[in-house]
Each structure stands twice: as C-alpha cells, then as structure tokens.
XYZ file of C-alpha atoms in Angstrom:
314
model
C 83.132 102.010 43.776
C 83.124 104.622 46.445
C 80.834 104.331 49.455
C 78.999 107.100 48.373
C 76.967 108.291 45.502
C 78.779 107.872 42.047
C 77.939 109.186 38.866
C 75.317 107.509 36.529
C 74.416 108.289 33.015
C 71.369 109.987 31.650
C 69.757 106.500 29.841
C 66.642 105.199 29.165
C 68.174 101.393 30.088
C 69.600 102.598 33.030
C 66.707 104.802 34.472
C 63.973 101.474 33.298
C 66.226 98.822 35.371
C 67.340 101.214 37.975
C 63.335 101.915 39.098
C 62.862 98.698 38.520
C 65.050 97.302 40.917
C 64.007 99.556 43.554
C 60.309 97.645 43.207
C 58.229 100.186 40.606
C 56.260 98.137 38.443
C 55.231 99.071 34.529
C 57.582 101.661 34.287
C 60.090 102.981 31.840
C 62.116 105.794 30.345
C 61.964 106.549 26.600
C 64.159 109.503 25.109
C 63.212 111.973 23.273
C 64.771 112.782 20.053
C 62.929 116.029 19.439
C 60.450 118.596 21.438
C 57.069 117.333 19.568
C 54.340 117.229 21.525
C 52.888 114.839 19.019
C 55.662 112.510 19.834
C 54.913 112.669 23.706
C 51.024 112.118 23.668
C 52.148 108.947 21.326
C 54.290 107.515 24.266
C 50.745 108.259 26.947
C 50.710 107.895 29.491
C 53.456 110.428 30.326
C 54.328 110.475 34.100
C 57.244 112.994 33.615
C 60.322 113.990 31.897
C 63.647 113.836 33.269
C 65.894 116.746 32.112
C 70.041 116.685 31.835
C 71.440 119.857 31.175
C 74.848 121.817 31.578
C 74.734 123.289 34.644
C 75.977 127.105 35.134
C 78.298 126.996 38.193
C 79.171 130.471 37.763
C 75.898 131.190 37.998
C 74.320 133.065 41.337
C 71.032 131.608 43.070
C 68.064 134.378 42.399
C 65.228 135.222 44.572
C 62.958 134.468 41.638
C 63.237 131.725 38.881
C 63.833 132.848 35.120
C 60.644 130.847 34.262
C 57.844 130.153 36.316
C 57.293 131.350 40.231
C 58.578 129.574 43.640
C 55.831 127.330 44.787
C 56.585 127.219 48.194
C 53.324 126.050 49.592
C 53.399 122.924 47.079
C 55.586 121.451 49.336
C 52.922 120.586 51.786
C 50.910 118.432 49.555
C 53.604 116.829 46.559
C 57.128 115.509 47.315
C 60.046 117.832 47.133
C 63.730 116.950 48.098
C 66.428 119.452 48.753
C 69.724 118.008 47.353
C 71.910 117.543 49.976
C 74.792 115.047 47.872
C 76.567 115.294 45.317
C 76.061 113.048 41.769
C 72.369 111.496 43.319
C 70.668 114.039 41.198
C 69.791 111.794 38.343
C 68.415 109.708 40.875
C 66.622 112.107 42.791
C 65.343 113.746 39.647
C 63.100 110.386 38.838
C 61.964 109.947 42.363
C 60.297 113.412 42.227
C 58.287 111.915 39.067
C 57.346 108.683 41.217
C 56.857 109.689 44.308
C 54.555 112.201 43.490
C 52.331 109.777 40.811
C 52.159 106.901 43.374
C 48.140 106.953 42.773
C 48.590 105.900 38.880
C 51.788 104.190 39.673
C 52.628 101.030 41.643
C 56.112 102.231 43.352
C 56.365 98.839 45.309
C 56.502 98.522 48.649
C 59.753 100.170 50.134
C 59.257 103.485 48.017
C 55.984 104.005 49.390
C 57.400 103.018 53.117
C 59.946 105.954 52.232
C 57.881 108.580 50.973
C 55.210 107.725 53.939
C 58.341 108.185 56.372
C 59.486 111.614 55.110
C 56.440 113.097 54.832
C 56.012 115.495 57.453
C 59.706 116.672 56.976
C 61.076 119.899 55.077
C 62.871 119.320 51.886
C 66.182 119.714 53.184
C 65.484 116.394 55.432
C 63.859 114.990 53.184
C 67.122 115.495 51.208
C 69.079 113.980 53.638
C 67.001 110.906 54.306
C 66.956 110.302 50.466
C 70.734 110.809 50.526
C 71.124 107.936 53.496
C 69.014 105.230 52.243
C 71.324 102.225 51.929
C 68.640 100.890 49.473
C 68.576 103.800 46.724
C 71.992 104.534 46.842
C 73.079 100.830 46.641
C 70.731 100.523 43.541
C 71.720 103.668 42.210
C 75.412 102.836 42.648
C 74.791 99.905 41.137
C 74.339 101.233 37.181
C 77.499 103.485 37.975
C 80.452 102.621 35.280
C 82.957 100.570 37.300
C 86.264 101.945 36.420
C 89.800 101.732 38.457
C 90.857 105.355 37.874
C 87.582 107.152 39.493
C 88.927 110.149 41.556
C 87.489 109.565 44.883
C 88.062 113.327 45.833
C 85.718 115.717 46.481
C 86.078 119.582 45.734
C 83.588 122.531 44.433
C 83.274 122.954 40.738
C 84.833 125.960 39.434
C 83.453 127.674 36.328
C 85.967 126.012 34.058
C 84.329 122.976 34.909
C 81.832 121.024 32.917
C 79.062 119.986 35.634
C 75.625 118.456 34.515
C 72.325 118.262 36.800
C 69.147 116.267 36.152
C 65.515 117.986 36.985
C 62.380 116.620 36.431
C 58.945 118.288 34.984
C 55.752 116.280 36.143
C 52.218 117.042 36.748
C 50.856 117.645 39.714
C 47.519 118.703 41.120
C 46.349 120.448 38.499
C 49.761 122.420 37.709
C 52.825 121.614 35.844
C 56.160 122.100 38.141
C 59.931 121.628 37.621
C 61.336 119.969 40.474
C 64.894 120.616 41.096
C 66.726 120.013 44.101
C 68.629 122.689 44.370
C 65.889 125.302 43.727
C 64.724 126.488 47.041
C 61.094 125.692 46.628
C 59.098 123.452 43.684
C 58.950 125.774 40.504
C 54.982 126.313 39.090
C 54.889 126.516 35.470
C 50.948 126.863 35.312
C 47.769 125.289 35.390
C 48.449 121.920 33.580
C 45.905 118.546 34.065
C 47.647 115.225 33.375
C 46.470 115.017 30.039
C 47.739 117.933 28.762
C 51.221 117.689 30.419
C 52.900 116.450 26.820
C 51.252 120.126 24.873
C 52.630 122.305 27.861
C 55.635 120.958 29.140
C 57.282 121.163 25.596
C 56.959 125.070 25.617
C 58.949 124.546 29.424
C 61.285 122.805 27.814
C 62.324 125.197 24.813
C 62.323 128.113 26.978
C 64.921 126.703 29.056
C 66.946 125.625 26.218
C 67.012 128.858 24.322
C 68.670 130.632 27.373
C 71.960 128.570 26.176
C 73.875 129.453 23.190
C 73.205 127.890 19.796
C 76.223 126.393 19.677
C 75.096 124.105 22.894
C 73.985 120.449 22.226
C 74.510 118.979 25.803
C 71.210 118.206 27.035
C 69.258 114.914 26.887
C 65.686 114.756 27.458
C 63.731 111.295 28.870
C 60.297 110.932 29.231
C 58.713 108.822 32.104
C 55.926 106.464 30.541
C 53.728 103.138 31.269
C 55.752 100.227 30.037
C 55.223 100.021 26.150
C 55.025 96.483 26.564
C 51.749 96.454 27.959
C 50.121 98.810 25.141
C 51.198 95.958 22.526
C 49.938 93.408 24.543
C 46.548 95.251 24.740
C 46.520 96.467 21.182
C 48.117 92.502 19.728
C 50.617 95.242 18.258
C 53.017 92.408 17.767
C 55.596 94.094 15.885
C 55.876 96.598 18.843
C 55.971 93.913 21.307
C 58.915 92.789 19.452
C 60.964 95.816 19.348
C 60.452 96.213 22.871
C 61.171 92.632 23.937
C 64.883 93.449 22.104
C 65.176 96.724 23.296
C 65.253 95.114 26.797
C 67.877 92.676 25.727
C 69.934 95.583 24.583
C 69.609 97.636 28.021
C 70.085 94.553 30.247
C 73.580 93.760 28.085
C 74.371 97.361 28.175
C 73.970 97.330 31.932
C 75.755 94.559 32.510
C 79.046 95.753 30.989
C 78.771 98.990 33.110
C 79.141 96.926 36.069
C 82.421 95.309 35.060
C 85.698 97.001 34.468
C 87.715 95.383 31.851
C 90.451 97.131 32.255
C 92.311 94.179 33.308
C 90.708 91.698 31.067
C 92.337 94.241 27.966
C 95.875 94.429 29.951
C 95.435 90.346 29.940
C 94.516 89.832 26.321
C 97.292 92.690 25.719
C 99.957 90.288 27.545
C 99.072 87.433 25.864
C 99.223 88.811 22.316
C 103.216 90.106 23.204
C 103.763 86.468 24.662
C 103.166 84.775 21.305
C 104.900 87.462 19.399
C 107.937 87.112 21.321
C 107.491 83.382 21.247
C 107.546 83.183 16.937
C 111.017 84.462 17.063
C 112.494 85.926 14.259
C 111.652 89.643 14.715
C 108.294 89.083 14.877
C 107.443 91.210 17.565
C 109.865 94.244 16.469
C 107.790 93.372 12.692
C 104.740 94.000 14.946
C 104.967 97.143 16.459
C 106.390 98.620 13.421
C 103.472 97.736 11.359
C 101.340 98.803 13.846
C 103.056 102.113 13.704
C 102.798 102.740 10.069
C 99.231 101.834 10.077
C 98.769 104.283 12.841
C 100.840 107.016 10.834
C 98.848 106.364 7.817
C 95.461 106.723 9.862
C 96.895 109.990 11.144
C 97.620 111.238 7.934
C 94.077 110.210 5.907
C 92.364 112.302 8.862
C 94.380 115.451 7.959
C 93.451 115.379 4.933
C 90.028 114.808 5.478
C 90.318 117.911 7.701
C 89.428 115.609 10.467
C 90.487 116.206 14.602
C 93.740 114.134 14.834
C 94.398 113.239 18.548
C 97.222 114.596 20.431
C 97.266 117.483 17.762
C 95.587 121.452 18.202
C-alpha cells in the first residue's frame, strides 16, 4: 500500500465497516438494485445515497450545473469539501452524508472533533484537512485491495481513460443537494424535507443517468440507512434479523480477503503442485501440462461455438 489514498470499491460491506471503524454507530449501506422509490422508503430511514458513476474527463467545468443551481451560500451552514486528492472520493462522498446528519446520527467522537475543527474553513481547506487526517485515510486505506502490482504513479487522466467518481445526494435543511467535491459549490436540487428525500431524489438520479448513452451500465447506486438490524429487533422480525446477522458474516469475510494479497500464497501452492509432479517420475509432469493444454484448447473451442468472448482473441 502506498502512503497515500488508494482506491476502494463502491460496496455496501466496505462502506458499513469502513464508517464503522471510524466510530459511527447504527449505520450501513444497502445497494440499490433499481430507482423505486418504493424500495427506498422500505429501507427508512434514508440518510443519503452514495453515487458511482463514469466520470467524463473530457468534459469542461461549466459556470452552471446541467441539473440543479450552485448553492454557494449552503456552505455556511452544511458541510462541503473541495476534493483536493486523488481516489478519497468514495470516502469523501459518505462523509458529506454523515457529517451533515450528525443530529439523527451518532458519528462517534473523532468525526464530530473533525467536523467541529473545520468548520469555519472554505471547502478547499476543508478538502485538505480531510485529505491529511492520518485517521480517515488509514481507515480508508485499510478496505483498499492489497495487490503487489499497484502502479504507484501518478499522472492526469486522459479521455481514453476509464475514471469513476463517487457523489453523494442527502437532505439538508429543507432542500435536497448533490454534494460533489469537485463541483465548485453544493448543487440544490429543490425543496426536499427528510421524509420525502426517497420520492425526490429518484427523479435526481434518472436525470443524471439519462445524459449517458443507453449502452452505459457503469454506475452503482448505495443508499445510506439506520442499521436494519435494529428494525428486526424492534419489529421481532426474526427472519430479517437473520439475513442480516449473515450478511455481516459475508462482508466481514469479504473484507478480510481484500486486505491480503495471495499472490504469493497461489505462486506457493503453484510450486508445490510441480514439485510432486516432477517427483512421480515417469512423464508425469510433461502428461500434466499436456492435459492441461488440451483441456484448455477444448474450453477455447466450446466458447467459439457458443459465440462466446475467447481471451487473447478480437
């Protein structure tokens, strides 16, 4: 791992334990699997939804945004981060839910030392002082893949490039507003109370989908919501409590293999298989690697004819 910010995925395991282990309590991320309002208001309490889309680097900044207006004044009363680093967006993109619903969630103690620090400052050092806390990097850095081959170079993205930014929706005040670091100011989408956020943030949501070609599937959508734990506890919804209860075993394995590289475990377990080979004598390792070969050929040649993509072939 680098010593700066490394890229994390857009999950709902990753986002749950990540906030969790920077001291939020009753918190976690579900994803959504369709833009139903019906489905949100289920999940209620919604604090937010994080957003992942394809980002247009060819794309010029614009005085005005294609949806909504600049909210420049917001920034005096909600939190607002410039984004200063590269790959803390996901990151960032969550902390704009939290630390602007700190009076209906408990963010622990160190987030709400944070967000009392920073705020008197302007969003670009605001940026900045997100970007250089040892504590939410080191957590964030923490769910990154661990992987020997990560290119520890830094360059700008050309438009060839596939590059992928998180933003978050969330209400506030009595308005809904897309909070993207990048953006110069908060984006207001309208008036928009807390309980209505899952009926108007899924027209948001479409409109900024539809500006990408039909062809485009790359986005992933995660909603923000009050541990689902504690609604089956309340209701005695035991079948719920259940799922959940695995669904946590699931993330926390999940996690845990993102945090080793077993890259040389395979080379290891590769090794020893060749060893014994060898060691039978006979041929047995040349009888190997040939029948590995025609089983690979054969592979190869049932996915042609299933008009299937054949690697290493157009």
């Amino acid at each position: 791992m680098s010593a700066g910010w490394n890229t994390i995925e857009s999950d709902a395991g990753v986002f749950t334990y990540l906030v969790d282990q920077l001291g939020v309590k009753n918190v976690q991320f579900e994803e959504l699997i369709a833009l139903d309002p019906e489905f949100l208001h289920q999940q209620s309490p919604i604090y937010g939804v994080i957003f992942l889309f394809k980002y247009p680097t060819g794309e010029r900044p614009a005085e005005t945004p294609r949806d909504g207006v600049f909210d420049s004044a917001a920034v005096e009363h909600l939190f607002f981060a410039a984004q200063t680093i590269q790959n803390a967006c996901g990151t960032q993109a969550l902390l704009s839910v939290l630390l602007n619903m700190d009076e209906r969630v408990d963010i622990g103690t160190q987030l709400t030392e944070f967000k009392d620090f920073t705020g008197s400052f302007p969003a670009d050092l605001r940026g900045e002082a997100l970007s250089n806390s040892d504590l939410i990097r080191d957590v964030h850095n923490s769910f990154a893949r661990s992987s020997p081959f990560v290119d520890e170079t830094q360059r700008m993205a050309t438009e060839e490039d596939d590059v992928y930014h998180f933003i978050a929706y969330t209400p506030i005040g009595g308005r809904l507003y897309e909070l993207d670091g990048l953006q110069p100011a908060p984006i207001s989408h309208g008036p928009c109370t807390f309980a209505d956020f899952p009926d108007k943030v899924i027209p948001v949501l479409q409109r900024r989908i539809e500006r990408y070609p039909a062809h485009e599937i790359r986005f992933n959508l995660l909603a923000m919501v009050r541990d689902l734990r504690i609604r089956a506890q309340e209701t005695g919804d035991s079948e719920l409590l259940y799922r959940e209860a695995q669904k946590r075993k699931a993330w926390q394995w999940e996690n845990a293999l993102r945090r080793h590289n077993l890259v040389g475990f395979v080379g290891e377990v590769l090794k020893g298989v060749v060893r014994a080979k060898v060691g039978e004598g006979n041929g047995a390792y040349e009888k190997w690697i040939e029948e590995a070969q025609m089983t690979t050929k054969a592979r190869r040649g049932d996915k042609r004819r299933k008009g299937e993509a054949v690697d290493g072939e157009p």
